[in-house]
């Protein structure tokens, strides 16, 4: 195993977050299919006697009758955040560390992955009372910048775009015309005509994220009326000028709320919806392939296979830090989605 492989392994972190059961999952007496063993290990589809049904005390007649045996699969990740974890906890175990790399001049990226309803947007954006990791990260970033104030001058601007059906759209200035990707020698991958907003405080950021999020492309599908079919990409560009040397350095932080990972086939879609599903899976698949190739230390990384990976080409690999947060429901109602998400995450984690 080469040194570069080990370095790369250290540069990718995979965290699984299990959200609390929702009212529907409680009402339908669904089974808990995730047993969080400790802060690094979980068991998927454990033996039934180990976990309760949500509806305490209600007998489930013949529930093992004709049922396939439990999978009892053990998974180990860099971190497992259980149902009681807060966005603050998730922040502490995921993005807090990468801010140091950012200040050292390395691009960083953070992904939330999972099926629709698994908790991606809650993790990324959160609510007023429970702000998500984007807000917490930015708050910490402003704090970090302050601590370097004596030696460096900072300039910071942000963009918020979505990749929908392999097209890029601006969430800060909605338009039906897709934006084009360009590769610039100096600045790396650029989106032509993108809106850049300068931001002074983390509070300003929150309202911007909320309004941008309302512009995301959403389509009611059979499976889920709130199904999110686009990848939302929030990017922060930091220019640092060192006061003594006058040297200028630019770094980029990308935070990506990925489209729901559920299969197009499972949502009963045809035509346009089916095409969306195929394109969503193309970006997700290609992202997984790139991360795997990087983790294996491969020299050829297939960035060009999808819009999302082209866009993030200079933020994945090399000395960039990457964090993948896989969101799952704890309930048997999402059995297949959870299983697929854990496999995707384990693949990214397997080094
Ligand atoms: P996704 O973006 O993956 O489709 P959401 O983040 O919208 O999923 O979550 C679906 C629902 O579950 C939302 O109502 C959200 O507020 C709630 N939810 C998700 N994660 C949590 C959590 N950790 N704690 C409390 N509620 C959550
Ligand atoms: Mg969402």
Short mmCIF file of C-alpha atoms and ligand atoms in Angstrom, two decimals:
data_model
loop_
_atom_site.label_atom_id
_atom_site.label_comp_id
_atom_site.label_asym_id
_atom_site.label_seq_id
_atom_site.Cartn_x
_atom_site.Cartn_y
_atom_site.Cartn_z
CA UNK A 1 0.00 0.00 0.00
CA UNK A 2 1.55 3.24 -1.13
CA UNK A 3 1.90 6.35 0.98
CA UNK A 4 -0.41 8.29 -1.27
CA UNK A 5 -3.16 5.71 -0.77
CA UNK A 6 -2.88 6.14 2.96
CA UNK A 7 -2.97 9.89 2.65
CA UNK A 8 -6.05 9.67 0.50
CA UNK A 9 -7.71 7.38 3.04
CA UNK A 10 -7.11 10.02 5.68
CA UNK A 11 -8.67 12.58 3.36
CA UNK A 12 -12.05 10.89 3.06
CA UNK A 13 -14.30 10.60 6.05
CA UNK A 14 -17.58 8.69 6.00
CA UNK A 15 -20.20 9.28 8.67
CA UNK A 16 -23.66 7.71 8.97
CA UNK A 17 -26.50 9.60 10.62
CA UNK A 18 -29.67 7.84 11.72
CA UNK A 19 -32.66 10.13 12.08
CA UNK A 20 -35.39 9.62 14.70
CA UNK A 21 -38.51 7.70 13.57
CA UNK A 22 -41.23 9.93 12.13
CA UNK A 23 -44.93 9.76 13.13
CA UNK A 24 -45.85 7.55 10.18
CA UNK A 25 -43.15 5.04 11.06
CA UNK A 26 -44.37 4.97 14.65
CA UNK A 27 -48.03 4.63 13.68
CA UNK A 28 -47.47 1.73 11.32
CA UNK A 29 -45.62 -0.23 14.02
CA UNK A 30 -42.62 -0.53 11.77
CA UNK A 31 -39.57 -2.37 12.99
CA UNK A 32 -36.23 -0.74 13.91
CA UNK A 33 -33.69 -2.01 11.39
CA UNK A 34 -30.61 -0.20 12.67
CA UNK A 35 -28.89 -0.97 15.91
CA UNK A 36 -26.28 1.69 16.70
CA UNK A 37 -23.68 -0.30 18.64
CA UNK A 38 -21.29 2.55 19.38
CA UNK A 39 -20.00 5.74 17.78
CA UNK A 40 -18.36 3.77 14.99
CA UNK A 41 -20.42 0.64 14.47
CA UNK A 42 -23.99 -0.22 13.55
CA UNK A 43 -25.81 -3.44 12.73
CA UNK A 44 -28.29 -3.38 9.86
CA UNK A 45 -31.32 -5.67 10.16
CA UNK A 46 -30.38 -7.13 13.53
CA UNK A 47 -32.10 -10.13 15.12
CA UNK A 48 -35.57 -9.03 16.15
CA UNK A 49 -35.39 -9.77 19.85
CA UNK A 50 -32.61 -7.20 20.15
CA UNK A 51 -34.74 -4.27 19.17
CA UNK A 52 -38.22 -3.10 20.07
CA UNK A 53 -41.08 -2.30 17.77
CA UNK A 54 -41.99 1.32 17.92
CA UNK A 55 -45.39 0.62 19.30
CA UNK A 56 -44.46 -0.74 22.70
CA UNK A 57 -46.53 -3.56 24.08
CA UNK A 58 -48.45 -4.31 20.89
CA UNK A 59 -48.10 -7.93 19.81
CA UNK A 60 -47.23 -8.57 16.19
CA UNK A 61 -48.83 -11.95 15.44
CA UNK A 62 -46.74 -14.41 13.40
CA UNK A 63 -44.34 -11.73 12.42
CA UNK A 64 -41.56 -14.20 11.75
CA UNK A 65 -43.80 -16.49 9.78
CA UNK A 66 -42.67 -16.73 6.14
CA UNK A 67 -40.15 -14.01 6.79
CA UNK A 68 -36.63 -14.22 5.41
CA UNK A 69 -33.85 -14.40 8.02
CA UNK A 70 -32.39 -11.14 9.29
CA UNK A 71 -29.26 -9.96 7.52
CA UNK A 72 -27.45 -8.92 10.72
CA UNK A 73 -24.84 -6.93 8.80
CA UNK A 74 -22.15 -5.12 10.75
CA UNK A 75 -20.90 -1.82 9.33
CA UNK A 76 -18.00 0.26 10.66
CA UNK A 77 -17.61 3.92 9.66
CA UNK A 78 -15.50 6.86 10.79
CA UNK A 79 -18.49 7.86 12.85
CA UNK A 80 -22.07 6.81 13.48
CA UNK A 81 -24.48 9.47 14.75
CA UNK A 82 -27.51 7.87 16.39
CA UNK A 83 -31.12 9.06 16.63
CA UNK A 84 -30.35 11.36 19.54
CA UNK A 85 -27.55 13.21 17.80
CA UNK A 86 -28.02 16.91 17.16
CA UNK A 87 -26.82 18.89 14.18
CA UNK A 88 -24.17 20.27 16.52
CA UNK A 89 -22.96 16.71 17.23
CA UNK A 90 -22.84 15.95 13.52
CA UNK A 91 -20.89 19.15 12.92
CA UNK A 92 -18.36 18.22 15.62
CA UNK A 93 -17.69 14.82 14.02
CA UNK A 94 -17.73 15.93 10.39
CA UNK A 95 -16.91 19.41 9.14
CA UNK A 96 -15.25 20.97 12.17
CA UNK A 97 -11.93 19.26 11.38
CA UNK A 98 -11.83 20.23 7.74
CA UNK A 99 -11.81 23.95 8.50
CA UNK A 100 -8.16 23.67 9.52
CA UNK A 101 -7.34 22.19 6.09
CA UNK A 102 -9.26 25.00 4.45
CA UNK A 103 -7.18 27.57 6.35
CA UNK A 104 -4.07 25.66 5.21
CA UNK A 105 -5.13 26.23 1.62
CA UNK A 106 -6.86 22.99 0.59
CA UNK A 107 -10.25 22.77 -1.08
CA UNK A 108 -12.78 20.76 0.92
CA UNK A 109 -16.12 19.15 0.14
CA UNK A 110 -18.98 17.80 2.21
CA UNK A 111 -21.80 15.62 0.85
CA UNK A 112 -25.07 14.51 2.36
CA UNK A 113 -26.29 11.31 0.72
CA UNK A 114 -29.46 9.29 1.22
CA UNK A 115 -33.02 8.60 0.10
CA UNK A 116 -35.66 11.32 0.10
CA UNK A 117 -36.89 11.80 3.66
CA UNK A 118 -33.74 10.36 5.26
CA UNK A 119 -32.68 13.72 6.72
CA UNK A 120 -30.22 15.23 4.23
CA UNK A 121 -31.64 18.75 4.20
CA UNK A 122 -32.22 18.68 7.95
CA UNK A 123 -28.53 17.85 8.37
CA UNK A 124 -27.32 20.39 5.84
CA UNK A 125 -29.68 23.35 6.36
CA UNK A 126 -31.71 22.47 9.46
CA UNK A 127 -34.22 24.85 11.02
CA UNK A 128 -34.08 28.18 12.85
CA UNK A 129 -34.00 26.37 16.22
CA UNK A 130 -31.70 23.64 14.99
CA UNK A 131 -29.36 25.11 12.38
CA UNK A 132 -27.65 22.59 10.11
CA UNK A 133 -24.00 21.97 9.47
CA UNK A 134 -23.74 24.65 6.75
CA UNK A 135 -24.59 27.36 9.26
CA UNK A 136 -22.43 25.82 12.00
CA UNK A 137 -19.52 25.43 9.60
CA UNK A 138 -19.80 29.03 8.41
CA UNK A 139 -20.04 30.28 11.96
CA UNK A 140 -16.85 28.43 12.78
CA UNK A 141 -15.23 29.65 9.59
CA UNK A 142 -15.86 33.29 10.52
CA UNK A 143 -14.39 32.53 13.93
CA UNK A 144 -11.30 30.90 12.35
CA UNK A 145 -10.81 33.83 9.99
CA UNK A 146 -10.91 36.20 12.94
CA UNK A 147 -8.15 34.30 14.65
CA UNK A 148 -5.92 34.74 11.57
CA UNK A 149 -6.82 38.41 11.18
CA UNK A 150 -3.36 39.63 12.22
CA UNK A 151 -1.51 37.75 9.49
CA UNK A 152 -4.06 37.54 6.69
CA UNK A 153 -6.71 39.55 4.96
CA UNK A 154 -9.80 37.59 3.90
CA UNK A 155 -12.37 38.05 1.22
CA UNK A 156 -15.27 35.66 1.14
CA UNK A 157 -18.09 35.09 -1.31
CA UNK A 158 -20.60 32.31 -1.83
CA UNK A 159 -22.68 30.75 -4.58
CA UNK A 160 -25.63 28.38 -4.50
CA UNK A 161 -26.52 26.33 -7.55
CA UNK A 162 -28.34 23.14 -8.38
CA UNK A 163 -27.51 20.35 -10.76
CA UNK A 164 -30.80 19.13 -12.15
CA UNK A 165 -31.05 16.64 -14.99
CA UNK A 166 -27.34 17.19 -15.77
CA UNK A 167 -27.87 20.96 -16.09
CA UNK A 168 -26.57 23.67 -13.76
CA UNK A 169 -28.99 26.35 -12.50
CA UNK A 170 -28.42 29.35 -10.27
CA UNK A 171 -30.46 29.21 -7.05
CA UNK A 172 -29.62 32.81 -6.16
CA UNK A 173 -30.91 34.17 -9.47
CA UNK A 174 -33.49 31.72 -10.80
CA UNK A 175 -33.57 31.29 -14.56
CA UNK A 176 -34.58 28.57 -17.02
CA UNK A 177 -31.29 28.92 -18.89
CA UNK A 178 -28.64 26.50 -17.66
CA UNK A 179 -25.17 27.80 -16.80
CA UNK A 180 -22.06 26.43 -18.50
CA UNK A 181 -19.01 24.94 -16.78
CA UNK A 182 -15.58 26.29 -17.70
CA UNK A 183 -12.15 25.17 -16.66
CA UNK A 184 -9.91 28.08 -15.82
CA UNK A 185 -6.15 27.70 -15.36
CA UNK A 186 -6.05 30.06 -12.43
CA UNK A 187 -9.34 29.43 -10.66
CA UNK A 188 -10.00 25.82 -11.59
CA UNK A 189 -13.56 24.83 -12.42
CA UNK A 190 -15.84 27.83 -12.88
CA UNK A 191 -19.50 28.25 -13.66
CA UNK A 192 -19.95 31.02 -16.25
CA UNK A 193 -22.36 33.75 -15.16
CA UNK A 194 -22.81 32.40 -11.63
CA UNK A 195 -24.07 34.78 -8.91
CA UNK A 196 -21.46 35.42 -6.23
CA UNK A 197 -22.70 36.98 -3.00
CA UNK A 198 -20.40 38.49 -0.49
CA UNK A 199 -21.31 37.52 3.04
CA UNK A 200 -20.25 39.15 6.28
CA UNK A 201 -21.99 37.09 8.96
CA UNK A 202 -23.36 33.57 9.38
CA UNK A 203 -26.83 35.08 9.99
CA UNK A 204 -26.87 36.66 6.52
CA UNK A 205 -26.05 33.25 5.19
CA UNK A 206 -29.04 31.54 6.76
CA UNK A 207 -31.67 33.67 5.03
CA UNK A 208 -29.81 33.34 1.76
CA UNK A 209 -29.80 29.55 2.04
CA UNK A 210 -33.47 29.47 2.90
CA UNK A 211 -34.51 31.56 -0.08
CA UNK A 212 -32.16 29.64 -2.38
CA UNK A 213 -33.59 26.36 -1.18
CA UNK A 214 -37.09 27.48 -2.15
CA UNK A 215 -35.85 27.77 -5.73
CA UNK A 216 -34.78 24.13 -5.92
CA UNK A 217 -36.50 22.05 -8.57
CA UNK A 218 -39.05 19.77 -6.96
CA UNK A 219 -41.49 17.40 -8.58
CA UNK A 220 -44.28 15.50 -6.96
CA UNK A 221 -43.71 11.81 -7.75
CA UNK A 222 -45.80 8.80 -6.86
CA UNK A 223 -43.43 7.71 -4.14
CA UNK A 224 -42.96 11.01 -2.36
CA UNK A 225 -44.53 14.39 -2.96
CA UNK A 226 -41.46 16.18 -1.62
CA UNK A 227 -38.99 14.13 -3.55
CA UNK A 228 -35.99 16.24 -4.29
CA UNK A 229 -34.61 15.56 -7.73
CA UNK A 230 -31.71 17.97 -7.79
CA UNK A 231 -28.28 18.24 -6.23
CA UNK A 232 -27.89 21.55 -4.37
CA UNK A 233 -24.31 22.81 -4.34
CA UNK A 234 -23.35 25.56 -1.91
CA UNK A 235 -19.83 26.89 -2.44
CA UNK A 236 -17.72 29.27 -0.42
CA UNK A 237 -14.73 30.96 -2.07
CA UNK A 238 -12.14 32.33 0.31
CA UNK A 239 -9.35 34.58 -0.88
CA UNK A 240 -6.55 34.96 1.63
CA UNK A 241 -3.90 37.62 1.29
CA UNK A 242 -0.91 37.17 3.58
CA UNK A 243 -0.05 40.58 5.00
CA UNK A 244 3.73 40.16 5.09
CA UNK A 245 4.40 38.43 1.77
CA UNK A 246 1.34 39.80 -0.06
CA UNK A 247 0.92 36.28 -1.42
CA UNK A 248 -2.67 35.49 -2.40
CA UNK A 249 -4.32 32.10 -2.05
CA UNK A 250 -7.80 30.99 -3.03
CA UNK A 251 -9.63 28.06 -1.48
CA UNK A 252 -13.07 26.62 -1.95
CA UNK A 253 -15.46 24.83 0.38
CA UNK A 254 -18.30 22.91 -1.29
CA UNK A 255 -21.32 21.58 0.60
CA UNK A 256 -23.62 19.38 -1.44
CA UNK A 257 -27.16 18.28 -0.60
CA UNK A 258 -27.44 15.37 -3.03
CA UNK A 259 -30.66 14.35 -4.75
CA UNK A 260 -32.61 11.47 -3.21
CA UNK A 261 -30.78 8.21 -3.88
CA UNK A 262 -33.95 6.08 -4.19
CA UNK A 263 -34.17 4.27 -7.48
CA UNK A 264 -36.13 5.68 -10.38
CA UNK A 265 -37.82 2.30 -10.78
CA UNK A 266 -39.09 2.34 -7.21
CA UNK A 267 -40.97 5.58 -7.79
CA UNK A 268 -42.88 4.21 -10.79
CA UNK A 269 -41.68 6.97 -13.08
CA UNK A 270 -41.76 7.02 -16.85
CA UNK A 271 -40.75 9.60 -19.47
CA UNK A 272 -39.31 12.83 -18.13
CA UNK A 273 -39.33 11.61 -14.51
CA UNK A 274 -37.51 8.47 -15.57
CA UNK A 275 -34.87 10.52 -17.35
CA UNK A 276 -34.40 12.58 -14.18
CA UNK A 277 -33.98 9.40 -12.18
CA UNK A 278 -31.40 8.06 -14.61
CA UNK A 279 -29.48 11.36 -14.55
CA UNK A 280 -29.61 11.57 -10.76
CA UNK A 281 -28.26 8.06 -10.53
CA UNK A 282 -25.63 8.91 -13.11
CA UNK A 283 -24.26 11.72 -10.93
CA UNK A 284 -24.50 9.66 -7.75
CA UNK A 285 -22.93 6.63 -9.38
CA UNK A 286 -20.20 8.70 -10.92
CA UNK A 287 -19.51 10.44 -7.61
CA UNK A 288 -19.19 7.03 -5.95
CA UNK A 289 -16.87 5.85 -8.73
CA UNK A 290 -14.64 8.92 -8.39
CA UNK A 291 -14.42 8.58 -4.63
CA UNK A 292 -13.60 4.88 -4.96
CA UNK A 293 -10.90 5.51 -7.55
CA UNK A 294 -9.38 8.20 -5.34
CA UNK A 295 -9.51 5.98 -2.29
CA UNK A 296 -7.83 3.15 -4.20
CA UNK A 297 -5.09 5.53 -5.28
CA UNK A 298 -5.98 5.04 -8.96
CA UNK A 299 -4.42 7.46 -11.41
CA UNK A 300 -7.48 7.78 -13.67
CA UNK A 301 -10.46 9.36 -11.92
CA UNK A 302 -13.58 9.56 -14.14
CA UNK A 303 -14.56 13.15 -13.30
CA UNK A 304 -15.94 13.75 -16.77
CA UNK A 305 -18.69 11.15 -16.42
CA UNK A 306 -21.22 13.57 -14.89
CA UNK A 307 -21.89 17.27 -14.33
CA UNK A 308 -21.58 16.98 -10.58
CA UNK A 309 -18.15 15.36 -10.69
CA UNK A 310 -16.93 17.80 -13.35
CA UNK A 311 -18.06 20.68 -11.17
CA UNK A 312 -16.26 19.24 -8.14
CA UNK A 313 -13.15 18.07 -9.96
CA UNK A 314 -10.86 20.48 -8.07
CA UNK A 315 -12.53 19.73 -4.72
CA UNK A 316 -12.12 15.95 -4.69
CA UNK A 317 -8.83 14.13 -4.43
CA UNK A 318 -5.30 15.42 -4.04
CA UNK A 319 -5.04 17.05 -0.67
CA UNK A 320 -8.72 18.02 -0.61
CA UNK A 321 -10.65 16.83 2.40
CA UNK A 322 -13.92 15.08 1.65
CA UNK A 323 -16.68 14.24 4.10
CA UNK A 324 -19.57 12.00 3.15
CA UNK A 325 -22.56 11.99 5.48
CA UNK A 326 -24.96 9.14 4.72
CA UNK A 327 -28.45 9.76 6.11
CA UNK A 328 -30.80 6.88 6.90
CA UNK A 329 -34.18 6.26 8.49
CA UNK A 330 -34.20 3.70 11.32
CA UNK A 331 -37.43 2.08 10.16
CA UNK A 332 -38.23 -1.10 8.24
CA UNK A 333 -40.45 1.01 5.94
CA UNK A 334 -37.21 2.22 4.30
CA UNK A 335 -35.44 -1.14 4.42
CA UNK A 336 -34.16 -1.22 0.83
CA UNK A 337 -33.17 2.47 0.73
CA UNK A 338 -31.26 2.15 3.99
CA UNK A 339 -29.51 -1.01 2.82
CA UNK A 340 -28.48 0.67 -0.45
CA UNK A 341 -27.29 3.83 1.33
CA UNK A 342 -25.17 1.81 3.76
CA UNK A 343 -23.63 -0.12 0.87
CA UNK A 344 -22.83 3.13 -0.99
CA UNK A 345 -21.30 4.61 2.16
CA UNK A 346 -19.35 1.43 2.93
CA UNK A 347 -17.95 1.48 -0.61
CA UNK A 348 -16.73 5.03 -0.10
CA UNK A 349 -15.32 3.99 3.26
CA UNK A 350 -13.62 0.80 2.08
CA UNK A 351 -9.95 1.50 1.68
P1 LIG B 1 -34.28 14.74 2.83
O1 LIG B 1 -33.69 16.10 2.62
O2 LIG B 1 -33.24 13.67 2.93
O3 LIG B 1 -35.33 14.40 1.84
P2 LIG B 1 -35.35 15.94 5.21
O4 LIG B 1 -34.11 16.53 5.78
O5 LIG B 1 -36.26 16.87 4.51
O6 LIG B 1 -35.00 14.72 4.26
O7 LIG B 1 -36.08 15.17 6.40
C1 LIG B 1 -37.40 14.63 6.29
C2 LIG B 1 -38.19 15.01 7.53
O8 LIG B 1 -37.61 14.46 8.70
C3 LIG B 1 -38.24 16.53 7.74
O9 LIG B 1 -39.51 16.86 8.24
C4 LIG B 1 -37.17 16.76 8.80
O10 LIG B 1 -37.44 17.91 9.59
C5 LIG B 1 -37.24 15.48 9.63
N1 LIG B 1 -35.92 15.14 10.18
C6 LIG B 1 -34.87 14.68 9.46
N2 LIG B 1 -33.82 14.43 10.25
C7 LIG B 1 -34.19 14.75 11.50
C8 LIG B 1 -33.53 14.73 12.78
N3 LIG B 1 -32.26 14.31 12.91
N4 LIG B 1 -34.23 15.14 13.86
C9 LIG B 1 -35.51 15.54 13.73
N5 LIG B 1 -36.19 15.59 12.57
C10 LIG B 1 -35.54 15.21 11.46
MG1 LIG B 2 -34.03 17.42 1.04
#
